[in-house]
mmCIF file of C-alpha atoms in Angstrom:
data_model
loop_
_atom_site.group_PDB
_atom_site.id
_atom_site.type_symbol
_atom_site.label_atom_id
_atom_site.label_comp_id
_atom_site.label_asym_id
_atom_site.label_seq_id
_atom_site.Cartn_x
_atom_site.Cartn_y
_atom_site.Cartn_z
ATOM 1 C CA MET A 1 101.090 91.449 84.732
ATOM 2 C CA GLU A 2 102.878 94.780 84.466
ATOM 3 C CA LEU A 3 103.808 96.601 81.270
ATOM 4 C CA THR A 4 106.923 98.223 79.927
ATOM 5 C CA GLN A 5 106.621 100.309 76.782
ATOM 6 C CA THR A 6 109.024 99.605 73.936
ATOM 7 C CA SER A 7 108.380 101.443 70.652
ATOM 8 C CA SER A 8 105.148 100.085 69.174
ATOM 9 C CA THR A 9 104.813 97.179 71.624
ATOM 10 C CA LEU A 10 103.666 97.128 75.223
ATOM 11 C CA LYS A 11 105.670 94.222 76.525
ATOM 12 C CA PRO A 12 104.171 92.339 79.470
ATOM 13 C CA ALA A 13 106.614 91.618 82.271
ATOM 14 C CA PRO A 14 106.614 88.072 83.765
ATOM 15 C CA LEU A 15 103.220 87.100 85.128
ATOM 16 C CA GLU A 16 102.568 87.428 88.825
ATOM 17 C CA GLY A 17 99.823 85.557 90.642
ATOM 18 C CA THR A 18 97.472 83.014 89.165
ATOM 19 C CA ASP A 19 94.753 85.177 87.600
ATOM 20 C CA ASN A 20 93.475 83.067 84.728
ATOM 21 C CA ARG A 21 92.607 86.128 82.633
ATOM 22 C CA TYR A 22 96.304 86.957 82.237
ATOM 23 C CA LYS A 23 97.063 83.371 81.240
ATOM 24 C CA VAL A 24 94.353 83.463 78.576
ATOM 25 C CA LEU A 25 95.682 86.771 77.258
ATOM 26 C CA ARG A 26 99.193 85.332 77.123
ATOM 27 C CA ALA A 27 97.857 82.338 75.177
ATOM 28 C CA TYR A 28 96.239 84.687 72.657
ATOM 29 C CA LEU A 29 99.449 86.686 72.218
ATOM 30 C CA ASP A 30 101.492 83.498 71.756
ATOM 31 C CA ASN A 31 98.902 82.097 69.341
ATOM 32 C CA HIS A 32 99.215 85.223 67.190
ATOM 33 C CA GLY A 33 102.992 85.457 67.370
ATOM 34 C CA LEU A 34 102.998 88.607 69.494
ATOM 35 C CA ASP A 35 105.792 89.273 71.981
ATOM 36 C CA GLY A 36 103.609 91.751 73.878
ATOM 37 C CA LEU A 37 100.530 93.928 73.589
ATOM 38 C CA PRO A 38 100.556 96.079 70.428
ATOM 39 C CA GLY A 39 101.021 99.773 71.135
ATOM 40 C CA ASN A 40 97.967 100.355 68.942
ATOM 41 C CA PRO A 41 94.949 98.847 70.781
ATOM 42 C CA TYR A 42 93.024 98.568 67.502
ATOM 43 C CA GLU A 43 95.238 95.575 66.762
ATOM 44 C CA MET A 44 93.639 93.779 69.728
ATOM 45 C CA LYS A 45 90.029 94.131 68.543
ATOM 46 C CA ALA A 46 90.137 90.513 67.364
ATOM 47 C CA TYR A 47 90.668 89.332 70.948
ATOM 48 C CA ARG A 48 86.932 89.315 71.636
ATOM 49 C CA THR A 49 86.233 87.242 68.515
ATOM 50 C CA TRP A 50 88.955 84.802 69.525
ATOM 51 C CA LEU A 51 87.453 84.445 73.032
ATOM 52 C CA GLU A 52 84.045 83.736 71.489
ATOM 53 C CA ALA A 53 85.611 81.084 69.265
ATOM 54 C CA GLN A 54 87.114 79.431 72.363
ATOM 55 C CA GLY A 55 83.587 79.008 73.738
ATOM 56 C CA TYR A 56 83.756 81.467 76.630
ATOM 57 C CA ALA A 57 80.436 82.748 78.028
ATOM 58 C CA GLN A 58 79.541 86.377 77.394
ATOM 59 C CA THR A 59 79.993 87.396 81.039
ATOM 60 C CA THR A 60 83.413 85.700 81.082
ATOM 61 C CA ILE A 61 84.416 87.565 77.934
ATOM 62 C CA ILE A 62 83.473 90.833 79.658
ATOM 63 C CA ASN A 63 85.931 90.000 82.444
ATOM 64 C CA HIS A 64 88.697 89.159 79.962
ATOM 65 C CA ILE A 65 88.173 92.374 77.999
ATOM 66 C CA SER A 66 88.195 94.394 81.229
ATOM 67 C CA VAL A 67 91.677 93.194 82.202
ATOM 68 C CA LEU A 68 92.943 94.024 78.704
ATOM 69 C CA ARG A 69 91.562 97.544 79.019
ATOM 70 C CA GLU A 70 93.180 97.863 82.436
ATOM 71 C CA LEU A 71 96.590 96.916 81.053
ATOM 72 C CA TYR A 72 96.343 99.609 78.389
ATOM 73 C CA ARG A 73 95.051 102.113 80.942
ATOM 74 C CA HIS A 74 98.123 101.368 83.054
ATOM 75 C CA VAL A 75 100.294 102.993 80.367
ATOM 76 C CA GLY A 76 97.876 105.861 79.724
ATOM 77 C CA ILE A 77 95.872 104.462 76.802
ATOM 78 C CA GLU A 78 92.078 104.575 77.198
ATOM 79 C CA THR A 79 90.394 101.830 75.131
ATOM 80 C CA SER A 80 86.755 101.717 76.261
ATOM 81 C CA ARG A 81 85.615 102.965 72.836
ATOM 82 C CA ILE A 82 87.910 100.547 71.005
ATOM 83 C CA LEU A 83 87.857 97.259 72.931
ATOM 84 C CA LYS A 84 84.134 96.773 73.422
ATOM 85 C CA SER A 85 82.562 94.077 75.570
ATOM 86 C CA PRO A 86 79.558 92.034 74.418
ATOM 87 C CA SER A 87 76.111 93.079 75.559
ATOM 88 C CA VAL A 88 74.557 90.900 78.228
ATOM 89 C CA PRO A 89 70.826 90.674 78.994
ATOM 90 C CA THR A 90 69.847 92.599 82.099
ATOM 91 C CA GLY A 91 68.899 89.422 83.907
ATOM 92 C CA PHE A 92 72.500 88.328 84.424
ATOM 93 C CA LEU A 93 72.914 90.171 87.727
ATOM 94 C CA LYS A 94 73.542 87.932 90.716
ATOM 95 C CA ASP A 95 71.269 87.783 93.740
ATOM 96 C CA SER A 96 71.723 90.159 96.638
ATOM 97 C CA LEU A 97 71.896 89.090 100.276
ATOM 98 C CA GLY A 98 69.016 89.629 102.650
ATOM 99 C CA ASP A 99 69.512 91.864 105.684
ATOM 100 C CA SER A 100 70.047 88.929 108.037
ATOM 101 C CA GLU A 101 72.576 87.340 105.664
ATOM 102 C CA ALA A 102 74.526 90.611 105.308
ATOM 103 C CA ILE A 103 74.691 91.009 109.075
ATOM 104 C CA GLN A 104 75.691 87.346 109.431
ATOM 105 C CA LEU A 105 78.540 87.850 106.952
ATOM 106 C CA LEU A 106 79.791 91.054 108.597
ATOM 107 C CA ASP A 107 79.638 89.457 112.039
ATOM 108 C CA PHE A 108 81.595 86.419 110.832
ATOM 109 C CA ALA A 109 84.238 88.577 109.140
ATOM 110 C CA ASP A 110 84.648 90.824 112.191
ATOM 111 C CA LYS A 111 85.097 87.872 114.553
ATOM 112 C CA THR A 112 87.231 85.472 112.499
ATOM 113 C CA CYS A 113 88.998 87.189 109.584
ATOM 114 C CA ARG A 114 92.324 88.973 109.371
ATOM 115 C CA LEU A 115 92.111 92.765 109.244
ATOM 116 C CA ARG A 116 92.686 93.070 105.494
ATOM 117 C CA ASP A 117 89.932 90.600 104.657
ATOM 118 C CA ARG A 118 87.505 92.288 107.074
ATOM 119 C CA LEU A 119 88.217 95.555 105.292
ATOM 120 C CA ILE A 120 87.478 94.048 101.875
ATOM 121 C CA ILE A 121 84.096 92.721 103.027
ATOM 122 C CA HIS A 122 83.168 96.082 104.594
ATOM 123 C CA LEU A 123 84.217 98.056 101.505
ATOM 124 C CA MET A 124 81.916 95.932 99.357
ATOM 125 C CA LEU A 125 78.925 95.896 101.715
ATOM 126 C CA ASN A 126 79.178 99.481 102.997
ATOM 127 C CA LEU A 127 80.395 101.410 99.950
ATOM 128 C CA GLY A 128 79.332 98.971 97.236
ATOM 129 C CA LEU A 129 82.820 98.852 95.745
ATOM 130 C CA ARG A 130 83.587 96.577 92.821
ATOM 131 C CA GLU A 131 86.572 94.240 93.114
ATOM 132 C CA CYS A 132 88.420 96.249 90.447
ATOM 133 C CA GLU A 133 87.815 99.449 92.442
ATOM 134 C CA ILE A 134 89.181 97.870 95.614
ATOM 135 C CA LYS A 135 92.413 96.696 94.003
ATOM 136 C CA ARG A 136 93.044 100.153 92.506
ATOM 137 C CA ILE A 137 92.945 102.005 95.836
ATOM 138 C CA ASP A 138 96.229 103.746 96.635
ATOM 139 C CA VAL A 139 97.381 105.032 100.025
ATOM 140 C CA GLY A 140 96.763 108.625 98.942
ATOM 141 C CA ASP A 141 93.155 107.889 98.007
ATOM 142 C CA PHE A 142 92.155 107.641 101.669
ATOM 143 C CA TYR A 143 92.473 111.100 103.171
ATOM 144 C CA GLN A 144 91.039 113.574 105.675
ATOM 145 C CA GLN A 145 89.475 116.873 104.633
ATOM 146 C CA ASP A 146 87.405 119.280 106.730
ATOM 147 C CA GLN A 147 87.415 116.830 109.657
ATOM 148 C CA ARG A 148 85.868 114.109 107.491
ATOM 149 C CA TYR A 149 87.500 111.096 105.845
ATOM 150 C CA TRP A 150 87.130 110.393 102.138
ATOM 151 C CA LEU A 151 88.004 107.646 99.676
ATOM 152 C CA ARG A 152 88.745 108.450 96.032
ATOM 153 C CA ILE A 153 87.479 105.763 93.669
ATOM 154 C CA TRP A 154 88.681 104.866 90.204
ATOM 155 C CA GLY A 155 85.415 103.727 88.660
ATOM 156 C CA LYS A 156 84.796 100.998 86.138
ATOM 157 C CA LYS A 157 86.060 101.991 82.656
ATOM 158 C CA ALA A 158 87.067 105.406 84.039
ATOM 159 C CA PRO A 159 90.309 107.105 82.883
ATOM 160 C CA GLY A 160 90.951 108.436 86.407
ATOM 161 C CA LYS A 161 89.750 108.432 89.996
ATOM 162 C CA ASP A 162 86.579 110.332 89.353
ATOM 163 C CA GLN A 163 84.511 110.109 92.530
ATOM 164 C CA LYS A 164 84.953 110.322 96.266
ATOM 165 C CA MET A 165 82.854 108.730 98.993
ATOM 166 C CA GLU A 166 82.787 109.601 102.666
ATOM 167 C CA VAL A 167 84.114 106.920 105.006
ATOM 168 C CA CYS A 168 82.540 106.808 108.449
ATOM 169 C CA ASN A 169 81.369 104.636 111.349
ATOM 170 C CA GLY A 170 82.757 101.109 111.612
ATOM 171 C CA LEU A 171 84.359 101.157 108.170
ATOM 172 C CA LEU A 172 86.401 104.224 109.145
ATOM 173 C CA ASP A 173 87.715 102.484 112.258
ATOM 174 C CA ILE A 174 88.825 99.474 110.206
ATOM 175 C CA MET A 175 90.510 101.600 107.510
ATOM 176 C CA LEU A 176 92.403 103.696 110.073
ATOM 177 C CA ASP A 177 93.485 100.580 111.955
ATOM 178 C CA TYR A 178 94.639 98.886 108.747
ATOM 179 C CA ARG A 179 96.558 101.963 107.565
ATOM 180 C CA ASN A 180 98.268 102.375 110.926
ATOM 181 C CA GLN A 181 99.310 98.725 111.059
ATOM 182 C CA PHE A 182 100.466 98.136 107.488
ATOM 183 C CA LEU A 183 100.918 101.392 105.584
ATOM 184 C CA LYS A 184 102.795 103.818 107.837
ATOM 185 C CA GLY A 185 105.303 105.864 105.845
ATOM 186 C CA MET A 186 104.153 104.502 102.488
ATOM 187 C CA PRO A 187 104.015 106.936 99.518
ATOM 188 C CA SER A 188 100.665 108.111 98.180
ATOM 189 C CA ASP A 189 100.854 105.852 95.097
ATOM 190 C CA HIS A 190 101.530 102.693 97.123
ATOM 191 C CA PRO A 191 98.741 100.060 96.966
ATOM 192 C CA PHE A 192 96.313 100.227 99.882
ATOM 193 C CA ILE A 193 94.994 96.664 99.813
ATOM 194 C CA LEU A 194 98.069 94.465 99.905
ATOM 195 C CA SER A 195 98.751 90.944 98.680
ATOM 196 C CA ARG A 196 100.561 88.504 100.940
ATOM 197 C CA LYS A 197 103.823 89.586 99.280
ATOM 198 C CA GLY A 198 103.160 93.257 99.976
ATOM 199 C CA GLY A 199 102.214 94.307 96.446
ATOM 200 C CA ARG A 200 98.876 95.237 94.930
ATOM 201 C CA ILE A 201 96.309 92.494 95.394
ATOM 202 C CA CYS A 202 95.078 90.911 92.148
ATOM 203 C CA HIS A 203 91.483 90.463 91.006
ATOM 204 C CA GLY A 204 91.650 86.672 91.299
ATOM 205 C CA SER A 205 92.860 86.805 94.899
ATOM 206 C CA LEU A 206 90.088 89.233 95.818
ATOM 207 C CA SER A 207 87.449 86.936 94.359
ATOM 208 C CA ARG A 208 88.835 83.896 96.157
ATOM 209 C CA ILE A 209 89.052 85.722 99.476
ATOM 210 C CA VAL A 210 85.479 87.016 99.319
ATOM 211 C CA SER A 211 84.044 83.719 98.066
ATOM 212 C CA GLY A 212 85.863 81.807 100.798
ATOM 213 C CA ILE A 213 84.552 84.084 103.541
ATOM 214 C CA MET A 214 81.008 83.910 102.155
ATOM 215 C CA GLN A 215 81.164 80.107 102.169
ATOM 216 C CA ALA A 216 82.656 79.941 105.666
ATOM 217 C CA ALA A 217 79.979 82.350 106.941
ATOM 218 C CA GLY A 218 77.246 80.151 105.467
ATOM 219 C CA VAL A 219 75.743 82.704 103.076
ATOM 220 C CA LYS A 220 77.143 80.969 99.981
ATOM 221 C CA THR A 221 76.196 77.295 99.737
ATOM 222 C CA ALA A 222 76.100 74.513 97.176
ATOM 223 C CA ASP A 223 72.456 75.345 96.507
ATOM 224 C CA ASN A 224 72.968 79.043 95.733
ATOM 225 C CA SER A 225 76.575 79.219 94.545
ATOM 226 C CA HIS A 226 75.512 79.960 90.953
ATOM 227 C CA ARG A 227 73.593 83.051 92.112
ATOM 228 C CA ILE A 228 75.579 84.270 95.131
ATOM 229 C CA THR A 229 79.020 85.602 94.142
ATOM 230 C CA PRO A 230 81.382 88.341 95.363
ATOM 231 C CA HIS A 231 79.452 90.792 93.152
ATOM 232 C CA SER A 232 76.378 90.002 95.247
ATOM 233 C CA LEU A 233 77.868 92.151 98.026
ATOM 234 C CA ARG A 234 77.893 95.220 95.772
ATOM 235 C CA HIS A 235 74.394 94.292 94.614
ATOM 236 C CA THR A 236 73.332 94.145 98.262
ATOM 237 C CA ALA A 237 74.780 97.583 99.065
ATOM 238 C CA VAL A 238 73.163 99.287 96.058
ATOM 239 C CA THR A 239 69.804 97.636 96.720
ATOM 240 C CA LYS A 240 69.952 98.733 100.366
ATOM 241 C CA VAL A 241 70.637 102.369 99.427
ATOM 242 C CA LEU A 242 67.725 102.274 96.999
ATOM 243 C CA GLN A 243 65.436 100.835 99.667
ATOM 244 C CA ILE A 244 66.435 103.394 102.301
ATOM 245 C CA SER A 245 66.465 106.483 100.079
ATOM 246 C CA GLY A 246 63.624 105.565 97.737
ATOM 247 C CA ASN A 247 65.490 107.671 95.171
ATOM 248 C CA ILE A 248 66.860 106.028 92.024
ATOM 249 C CA ARG A 249 69.207 108.984 91.384
ATOM 250 C CA VAL A 250 70.780 108.675 94.833
ATOM 251 C CA ALA A 251 71.315 104.965 94.225
ATOM 252 C CA GLN A 252 72.768 105.708 90.777
ATOM 253 C CA LYS A 253 75.332 108.106 92.248
ATOM 254 C CA PHE A 254 76.187 105.665 95.035
ATOM 255 C CA ALA A 255 76.678 102.853 92.518
ATOM 256 C CA ARG A 256 78.668 105.076 90.138
ATOM 257 C CA HIS A 257 76.490 104.029 87.217
ATOM 258 C CA LYS A 258 76.721 106.140 84.083
ATOM 259 C CA ASP A 259 73.244 105.065 82.929
ATOM 260 C CA VAL A 260 70.318 105.098 85.364
ATOM 261 C CA ARG A 261 68.861 102.093 83.541
ATOM 262 C CA THR A 262 71.687 100.030 85.006
ATOM 263 C CA THR A 263 70.661 101.119 88.497
ATOM 264 C CA GLU A 264 67.040 100.239 87.767
ATOM 265 C CA ARG A 265 68.104 96.603 87.518
ATOM 266 C CA TYR A 266 68.761 96.710 91.263
ATOM 267 C CA ALA A 267 65.183 97.719 92.014
ATOM 268 C CA HIS A 268 63.874 94.169 91.619
ATOM 269 C CA ASP A 269 62.562 93.773 95.171
ATOM 270 C CA THR A 270 62.044 97.288 96.542
ATOM 271 C CA SER A 271 58.269 96.932 96.282
ATOM 272 C CA GLU A 272 58.411 94.860 99.475
ATOM 273 C CA ILE A 273 59.949 97.519 101.715
ATOM 274 C CA ARG A 274 59.125 97.058 105.390
ATOM 275 C CA PRO A 275 60.028 99.365 108.312
ATOM 276 C CA GLU A 276 62.932 97.169 109.407
ATOM 277 C CA HIS A 277 64.600 97.722 106.046
ATOM 278 C CA TYR A 278 65.425 101.269 107.103
ATOM 279 C CA ALA A 279 67.728 100.148 109.898
ATOM 280 C CA THR A 280 71.482 100.451 109.333
ATOM 281 C CA TRP A 281 73.711 97.385 109.569
#
């Protein structure tokens, strides 16, 4: 869903893809007789109440509110203080992968997956990127400076790309290979991770790709599917950094968490650190 601004209404263009969050938003707009998103985001505060009335779980509502915020952000309106998500108990985080499972997943992706999908898996396991951060990457966000390569990241709820992370080792090789094959001559604001049609990949497609690879690799099964999700890869990366560094502040910066208490939720199993945990992937 893209937006065009017309007076006091942000009118959604025809939907692209199959992301259910856009369909739900469209249903809300139709239900309330709205031709598009109101230019004033305060008029959308009732969206959360409506989602609750439809019986959506709190974590699902968070996802629906996040796409609404992103649509407003697309036209330069920051709504994080206006369109607030429900609070969720700290125990909602999904499980992380063990070292052997992470290596198994990376090995499977490297041997069987197309280059784009390999890159997605590596970005999540090596840099701990969220799906929303991956889809927002533009060509100009991957750059070389002082003989090192960097990736600018537009963080969760952030009004701009507010952090950079160094890209190195195997991830660097994959990113350079991908850029050379698919993005030569593209402008700096062109999407980096492409959909099959050549546009910016959507959140739903990212989730399906990662889930499918995790299932095919054998790390996501019928027995653990309710606890192992695409977000588990970010959880794995943050937990690994915390184990290796032993420093909650380092892990907080790596995870791009505003509040260190959020990072502390990833420290659930660091009391069992063994020497082999300090090995890199």
